[in-house]
XYZ file of N, CA, C and O in Angstrom:
520
model
N -0.012 -6.216 -3.286
C 0.246 -4.965 -2.786
C 0.154 -3.777 -3.981
O 0.895 -4.083 -4.934
N -0.473 -2.825 -3.831
C -0.609 -1.854 -4.636
C 0.619 -1.212 -5.308
O 1.550 -0.931 -4.466
N 1.136 -0.843 -6.438
C 2.283 -0.213 -6.896
C 1.692 0.885 -7.631
O 0.614 0.869 -8.296
N 2.677 1.924 -7.550
C 2.540 3.010 -8.254
C 3.705 3.365 -9.312
O 4.888 3.435 -8.726
N 3.111 3.848 -10.355
C 4.496 3.986 -11.372
C 3.886 5.186 -12.262
O 2.739 5.458 -12.676
N 4.705 6.136 -12.343
C 4.525 7.460 -13.167
C 4.421 6.960 -14.398
O 5.076 6.196 -15.187
N 3.318 7.809 -15.179
C 3.110 7.488 -16.704
C 4.093 8.460 -17.498
O 4.331 9.490 -17.011
N 4.796 7.660 -18.535
C 5.849 8.245 -19.202
C 4.956 8.965 -20.444
O 4.433 8.078 -21.266
N 4.858 10.354 -20.341
C 4.389 10.951 -21.414
C 5.372 11.179 -22.613
O 6.265 11.095 -22.485
N 4.758 11.816 -23.701
C 5.809 12.472 -24.707
C 6.669 13.312 -24.452
O 7.665 13.674 -24.771
N 6.502 13.767 -23.104
C 7.266 15.056 -22.628
C 7.840 14.622 -21.263
O 8.277 15.613 -20.350
N 7.861 13.293 -21.085
C 8.388 12.991 -19.965
C 7.117 12.787 -18.590
O 6.225 12.683 -18.846
N 7.822 12.639 -17.516
C 6.909 12.286 -16.301
C 6.670 13.782 -15.833
O 7.377 14.480 -15.933
N 5.440 13.865 -15.193
C 4.783 15.105 -14.571
C 4.697 15.028 -13.067
O 4.280 14.179 -12.503
N 5.485 16.066 -12.711
C 5.578 16.373 -10.993
C 5.221 17.686 -10.563
O 5.415 18.654 -11.332
N 4.274 17.817 -9.805
C 4.059 18.998 -8.915
C 2.498 19.419 -9.026
O 2.005 18.983 -10.031
N 2.076 20.271 -8.146
C 0.721 20.495 -8.112
C 0.357 21.252 -9.197
O -0.808 21.218 -9.930
N 1.305 22.090 -9.744
C 1.102 23.117 -10.906
C 1.336 22.486 -12.533
O 1.501 22.907 -13.356
N 1.610 21.086 -12.213
C 2.036 20.450 -13.652
C 0.771 20.376 -14.437
O 0.889 20.352 -15.757
N -0.335 19.885 -14.068
C -1.216 19.617 -14.941
C -2.689 20.487 -14.423
O -3.009 20.632 -13.458
N -3.115 20.974 -15.650
C -4.295 21.910 -15.538
C -5.370 21.514 -16.357
O -5.374 21.064 -17.386
N -6.511 21.213 -15.533
C -7.798 20.566 -16.498
C -9.002 21.657 -16.526
O -9.409 22.349 -15.693
N -9.286 21.716 -17.980
C -10.136 22.756 -18.585
C -11.441 22.311 -18.695
O -12.594 22.807 -18.685
N -11.344 20.861 -19.333
C -12.744 20.332 -19.805
C -12.702 18.897 -19.667
O -11.681 18.183 -19.625
N -13.884 18.263 -19.023
C -14.313 17.258 -18.470
C -15.665 16.585 -19.387
O -16.596 17.491 -19.091
N -15.447 15.517 -20.066
C -16.708 15.015 -20.917
C -16.471 13.553 -20.828
O -15.799 12.893 -21.182
N -17.938 13.147 -20.436
C -18.120 11.505 -20.041
C -19.067 11.249 -20.772
O -20.254 11.674 -20.995
N -18.715 10.607 -22.117
C -19.802 9.901 -23.238
C -20.004 8.538 -22.632
O -19.161 7.525 -22.698
N -21.301 8.631 -22.040
C -21.569 7.303 -21.149
C -21.995 6.297 -22.109
O -21.381 5.203 -21.802
N -22.774 6.307 -22.905
C -22.860 5.222 -23.949
C -21.509 4.630 -24.575
O -21.377 3.355 -24.778
N -20.705 5.218 -24.809
C -19.430 4.859 -25.278
C -18.318 4.480 -24.011
O -17.419 3.929 -24.569
N -19.038 4.504 -23.011
C -17.981 4.517 -21.716
C -16.537 4.885 -21.769
O -15.321 4.535 -21.789
N -16.561 6.384 -22.477
C -15.336 7.034 -22.678
C -15.195 8.135 -22.169
O -16.293 9.048 -21.961
N -13.885 8.666 -21.383
C -13.772 9.821 -20.566
C -12.645 10.729 -21.376
O -11.828 10.499 -21.961
N -13.232 12.078 -21.660
C -12.154 12.663 -22.356
C -11.885 13.941 -21.453
O -12.704 14.595 -21.013
N -10.581 14.178 -21.325
C -10.058 15.423 -20.496
C -9.375 16.220 -21.371
O -8.350 15.635 -22.241
N -9.417 17.609 -21.169
C -8.657 18.541 -21.837
C -7.958 19.654 -21.132
O -8.790 20.096 -20.205
N -6.810 20.052 -21.452
C -6.294 20.980 -20.270
C -4.972 21.459 -20.938
O -4.675 21.327 -22.173
N -4.010 21.802 -20.063
C -2.842 22.389 -20.380
C -1.828 21.791 -19.442
O -2.178 21.476 -18.180
N -0.434 21.276 -20.023
C 0.526 20.813 -19.091
C 1.669 21.795 -18.836
O 1.788 22.594 -19.814
N 1.894 22.091 -17.822
C 3.200 23.087 -17.545
C 4.518 22.382 -17.919
O 4.868 21.553 -17.044
N 5.039 22.803 -19.050
C 6.252 22.034 -19.326
C 7.427 22.108 -18.681
O 8.408 21.257 -18.799
N 7.483 23.216 -17.708
C 8.595 23.297 -16.956
C 8.430 21.989 -15.922
O 9.500 21.978 -15.374
N 7.420 21.675 -15.641
C 7.328 20.536 -14.277
C 7.129 19.083 -15.431
O 6.987 18.166 -14.371
N 7.551 19.023 -16.447
C 7.792 17.664 -17.088
C 9.394 17.326 -17.022
O 9.981 18.131 -17.190
N 9.608 15.920 -17.018
C 11.139 15.477 -16.849
C 11.657 15.900 -18.032
O 13.131 15.958 -18.137
N 11.045 15.811 -19.192
C 11.836 16.245 -20.406
C 11.145 17.585 -20.957
O 10.474 17.679 -21.695
N 11.616 18.563 -20.257
C 11.167 19.887 -20.014
C 10.981 20.256 -21.364
O 11.648 20.264 -22.391
N 9.798 20.986 -21.544
C 9.355 21.820 -22.603
C 8.597 22.986 -22.066
O 8.558 23.361 -21.029
N 9.158 23.963 -23.049
C 8.925 25.349 -22.676
C 7.263 25.789 -22.630
O 6.646 25.148 -23.176
N 6.827 26.660 -21.810
C 5.453 27.151 -21.654
C 4.619 26.239 -21.429
O 4.743 24.956 -20.697
N 3.119 26.328 -21.666
C 2.260 25.453 -21.461
C 1.740 24.602 -22.657
O 1.780 25.312 -23.875
N 1.545 23.221 -22.789
C 1.391 22.375 -23.591
C -0.103 21.909 -23.553
O -0.360 21.089 -22.412
N -0.751 22.030 -24.670
C -2.020 21.494 -24.485
C -2.182 20.022 -24.423
O -1.266 19.588 -25.010
N -3.094 19.348 -23.901
C -3.279 17.954 -23.990
C -4.747 17.440 -23.956
O -5.500 18.226 -23.793
N -4.810 16.412 -24.512
C -6.209 15.734 -24.693
C -5.903 14.011 -24.030
O -4.887 13.522 -24.818
N -6.526 13.637 -23.053
C -6.663 12.458 -22.524
C -8.002 11.849 -22.975
O -9.130 12.416 -22.458
N -7.818 10.506 -23.519
C -9.036 9.975 -23.626
C -8.915 8.586 -22.968
O -7.898 7.645 -23.608
N -9.754 8.347 -22.187
C -9.967 6.850 -21.731
C -10.967 5.999 -22.181
O -12.183 6.827 -22.235
N -10.734 5.058 -22.454
C -11.971 4.203 -23.315
C -12.084 2.986 -22.186
O -11.513 2.430 -21.275
N -13.388 2.549 -22.288
C -13.920 1.382 -21.623
C -13.910 1.633 -20.108
O -13.340 1.024 -19.354
N -14.525 2.797 -19.763
C -14.443 3.428 -18.454
C -15.510 2.569 -17.635
O -16.456 2.646 -17.880
N -14.839 1.950 -16.347
C -15.660 0.985 -15.544
C -15.733 1.852 -14.240
O -16.570 1.596 -13.405
N -14.844 2.869 -13.953
C -14.865 3.595 -12.766
C -14.164 5.103 -12.944
O -13.088 4.953 -13.622
N -14.891 5.865 -12.314
C -14.473 7.371 -12.784
C -14.763 8.189 -11.559
O -16.017 7.852 -10.810
N -13.974 8.528 -10.775
C -14.120 9.305 -9.505
C -13.083 10.656 -9.510
O -11.977 10.469 -9.720
N -13.790 11.845 -9.519
C -13.223 13.025 -9.222
C -13.349 13.766 -7.943
O -14.633 13.736 -7.429
N -12.505 14.232 -7.331
C -12.437 14.886 -5.805
C -11.548 15.972 -5.894
O -10.681 16.240 -6.490
N -12.143 17.147 -5.302
C -11.323 18.519 -5.146
C -10.019 18.208 -4.473
O -10.057 17.243 -3.475
N -8.875 18.554 -4.623
C -7.863 18.294 -4.015
C -7.473 18.472 -2.804
O -6.827 17.739 -2.070
N -7.971 19.577 -2.052
C -7.778 19.807 -0.792
C -8.689 19.084 0.125
O -8.076 18.566 1.166
N -9.748 18.572 -0.334
C -10.500 17.826 0.234
C -10.137 16.396 0.254
O -9.917 15.556 1.276
N -9.364 15.835 -0.781
C -8.694 14.521 -1.070
C -7.446 14.604 -0.007
O -7.242 13.429 0.456
N -6.783 15.436 0.135
C -5.489 15.496 1.102
C -5.921 15.418 2.391
O -5.156 15.108 3.254
N -7.457 15.838 3.123
C -7.847 15.405 4.204
C -8.402 14.156 4.525
O -8.988 13.922 5.483
N -8.309 13.315 3.497
C -9.188 11.814 3.369
C -8.228 11.019 3.957
O -7.114 10.715 3.316
N -8.331 10.308 5.413
C -7.355 9.614 5.881
C -7.297 8.353 5.337
O -6.369 7.640 5.211
N -8.445 7.761 4.601
C -8.246 6.554 4.098
C -7.695 6.363 2.798
O -7.233 5.145 2.160
N -6.871 7.446 2.096
C -6.387 7.393 0.762
C -5.071 8.337 0.984
O -4.899 9.221 1.490
N -4.000 7.886 0.056
C -2.699 8.376 0.158
C -2.594 8.980 -1.090
O -2.163 8.578 -2.145
N -3.296 10.429 -1.303
C -2.858 11.024 -2.441
C -1.825 11.710 -2.795
O -1.441 12.432 -3.666
N -0.845 11.941 -1.818
C 0.493 12.663 -1.695
C 1.636 11.666 -2.574
O 2.469 12.430 -2.781
N 1.254 10.522 -2.815
C 2.535 9.738 -3.256
C 2.333 10.028 -4.859
O 1.372 10.215 -5.403
N 3.558 9.729 -5.412
C 3.449 9.378 -6.894
C 3.681 10.611 -7.588
O 3.934 11.758 -7.122
N 3.494 10.568 -8.808
C 3.609 11.761 -9.878
C 2.262 12.498 -9.884
O 1.383 11.860 -9.274
N 2.296 13.133 -11.068
C 0.947 13.946 -11.350
C -0.262 13.105 -11.918
O -1.215 13.195 -12.246
N 0.934 11.935 -12.606
C -0.168 10.956 -13.665
C 0.336 9.569 -13.402
O 1.504 9.373 -13.778
N -0.420 9.019 -12.699
C 0.339 7.657 -12.263
C -0.519 6.231 -12.851
O -1.705 6.518 -12.841
N 0.054 5.288 -12.940
C -0.721 4.150 -13.445
C -0.304 3.178 -11.779
O 0.472 3.184 -11.201
N -1.648 2.594 -11.517
C -1.767 1.882 -10.142
C -1.946 0.485 -10.592
O -2.758 0.181 -11.232
N -1.080 -0.600 -9.801
C -1.397 -1.791 -10.172
C -1.577 -2.497 -8.948
O -1.344 -2.040 -7.796
N -2.332 -3.797 -9.068
C -2.529 -4.764 -8.070
C -3.382 -4.123 -6.925
O -3.195 -4.123 -5.510
N -4.342 -2.889 -7.413
C -5.395 -2.584 -6.530
C -6.575 -3.294 -5.955
O -7.027 -4.008 -6.758
N -7.023 -3.023 -5.032
C -8.355 -3.563 -4.569
C -9.758 -3.252 -5.505
O -10.241 -3.985 -5.806
N -9.412 -2.160 -6.077
C -10.428 -1.822 -7.243
C -10.189 -2.435 -8.301
O -11.149 -2.954 -8.832
N -9.143 -2.691 -8.812
C -8.897 -3.638 -9.933
C -9.397 -5.137 -9.665
O -10.248 -5.760 -10.571
N -9.167 -5.337 -8.747
C -9.711 -6.701 -8.252
C -11.122 -6.945 -8.102
O -11.530 -7.959 -8.498
N -11.859 -5.964 -7.545
C -13.323 -5.740 -7.544
C -13.928 -5.970 -8.773
O -14.616 -6.547 -9.148
N -13.234 -5.040 -9.668
C -13.780 -5.096 -11.211
C -13.649 -6.386 -11.804
O -14.423 -6.897 -12.471
N -12.308 -6.981 -11.526
C -12.091 -8.158 -12.308
C -13.392 -9.210 -11.642
O -13.742 -10.063 -12.690
N -13.731 -9.235 -10.451
C -14.430 -10.113 -9.798
C -15.762 -10.088 -10.252
O -16.593 -10.996 -10.642
N -16.372 -8.620 -10.281
C -17.656 -8.372 -10.908
C -18.121 -8.353 -12.122
O -19.386 -8.681 -12.493
N -17.053 -8.052 -13.080
C -17.143 -8.024 -14.465
C -16.388 -8.949 -15.135
O -16.510 -8.892 -16.590
N -15.379 -9.434 -14.764
C -14.415 -10.102 -15.575
C -13.730 -9.608 -16.386
O -13.346 -9.960 -17.380
N -13.669 -8.324 -15.994
C -12.637 -7.349 -16.803
C -11.284 -7.231 -16.208
O -10.854 -6.912 -14.976
N -9.923 -7.242 -16.879
C -8.834 -6.738 -16.479
C -8.402 -5.514 -16.943
O -7.984 -5.118 -18.165
N -8.629 -4.480 -16.239
C -8.494 -2.987 -16.614
C -7.255 -2.205 -15.829
O -6.511 -3.276 -15.206
N -7.080 -1.122 -16.173
C -5.901 -0.451 -15.690
C -6.419 0.651 -14.724
O -7.625 1.167 -14.991
N -5.744 0.970 -14.037
C -6.013 1.898 -12.842
C -5.207 3.064 -13.006
O -4.069 3.010 -12.757
N -5.594 4.432 -13.216
C -5.049 5.628 -13.313
C -5.553 6.548 -12.269
O -6.560 6.774 -11.791
N -4.511 7.451 -11.715
C -4.758 8.534 -11.045
C -4.186 10.008 -11.777
O -2.788 9.857 -11.955
N -4.890 10.734 -11.995
C -4.237 12.130 -12.561
C -4.413 13.238 -11.486
O -5.753 13.229 -11.229
N -3.322 13.955 -10.895
C -3.650 14.974 -10.066
C -3.475 16.279 -10.673
O -2.399 16.540 -11.269
N -4.415 17.129 -11.026
C -4.272 18.148 -11.486
C -4.358 19.387 -10.307
O -4.188 19.143 -9.473
N -4.233 20.612 -10.889
C -4.054 21.726 -9.968
C -5.248 21.765 -9.101
O -4.917 21.844 -7.610
N -6.445 21.640 -9.475
C -7.787 21.751 -8.514
C -8.344 20.163 -8.028
O -9.032 20.297 -7.088
N -8.018 19.272 -8.714
C -8.620 17.962 -8.585
C -7.889 16.947 -8.850
O -6.605 16.578 -9.333
N -8.385 15.617 -8.155
C -7.620 14.397 -8.627
C -8.735 13.461 -9.029
O -9.768 13.502 -8.652
N -8.295 12.758 -10.184
C -9.294 12.010 -10.800
C -8.654 10.664 -10.745
O -7.390 10.286 -10.852
N -9.481 9.670 -10.662
C -9.068 8.262 -10.619
C -10.120 7.376 -11.535
O -10.993 7.714 -11.568
N -9.225 6.770 -12.163
C -9.936 6.021 -13.521
C -9.508 4.580 -13.696
O -8.380 4.365 -13.799
N -10.577 3.638 -13.693
C -10.291 2.295 -14.101
C -10.806 2.088 -15.495
O -11.939 2.491 -15.796
N -9.928 1.803 -16.565
C -10.306 1.693 -17.951
C -9.617 0.533 -18.725
O -8.661 -0.050 -17.909
N -9.855 0.408 -19.990
C -9.237 -0.635 -20.766
C -7.850 -0.034 -20.990
O -6.847 -0.393 -21.127
N -7.931 1.249 -21.423
C -6.780 1.887 -21.945
C -6.845 3.516 -22.127
O -8.126 4.016 -21.736
N -5.803 4.199 -22.548
C -6.021 5.730 -22.744
C -5.221 5.944 -23.783
O -4.180 5.185 -24.023
N -5.234 7.215 -24.464
C -4.382 7.784 -25.384
C -4.473 9.291 -25.159
O -5.244 9.891 -24.962
N -2.993 9.923 -25.123
C -2.865 11.057 -24.604
C -2.183 11.578 -26.000
O -1.263 11.189 -26.709
N -2.904 12.907 -26.275
C -2.546 13.604 -27.471
C -1.897 14.972 -26.775
O -2.542 15.842 -26.149
N -0.626 15.382 -27.140
C -0.015 16.737 -26.775
C 0.564 17.207 -27.811
O 1.125 16.603 -29.161
């Protein structure tokens, strides 16, 4: 059964629609690398930081990337996008099982909820620079 766990960043867990703003998305297809840049509202981090904090998220060995506008996602009945924090790791998901079966890869499944969009990524790992 899928489990959802908030990702612990260097400024704590992130909660709320206004917690994460996304300004830049770059997919380097040959490297299978996804780079996201934006700002985190420090007031919505559990280890509060003042003001807005710039971030860069780098996902490596990306095998699945889906981006959907937030309000559209909230109207999709087959997915529960309202659970969890603004940045979660999901375990034991059908997506991970499919990738393991098709490619023999044991990956990680992340969901990032930004002010405007929800991003879902299956990858080997990520690095967050704040």
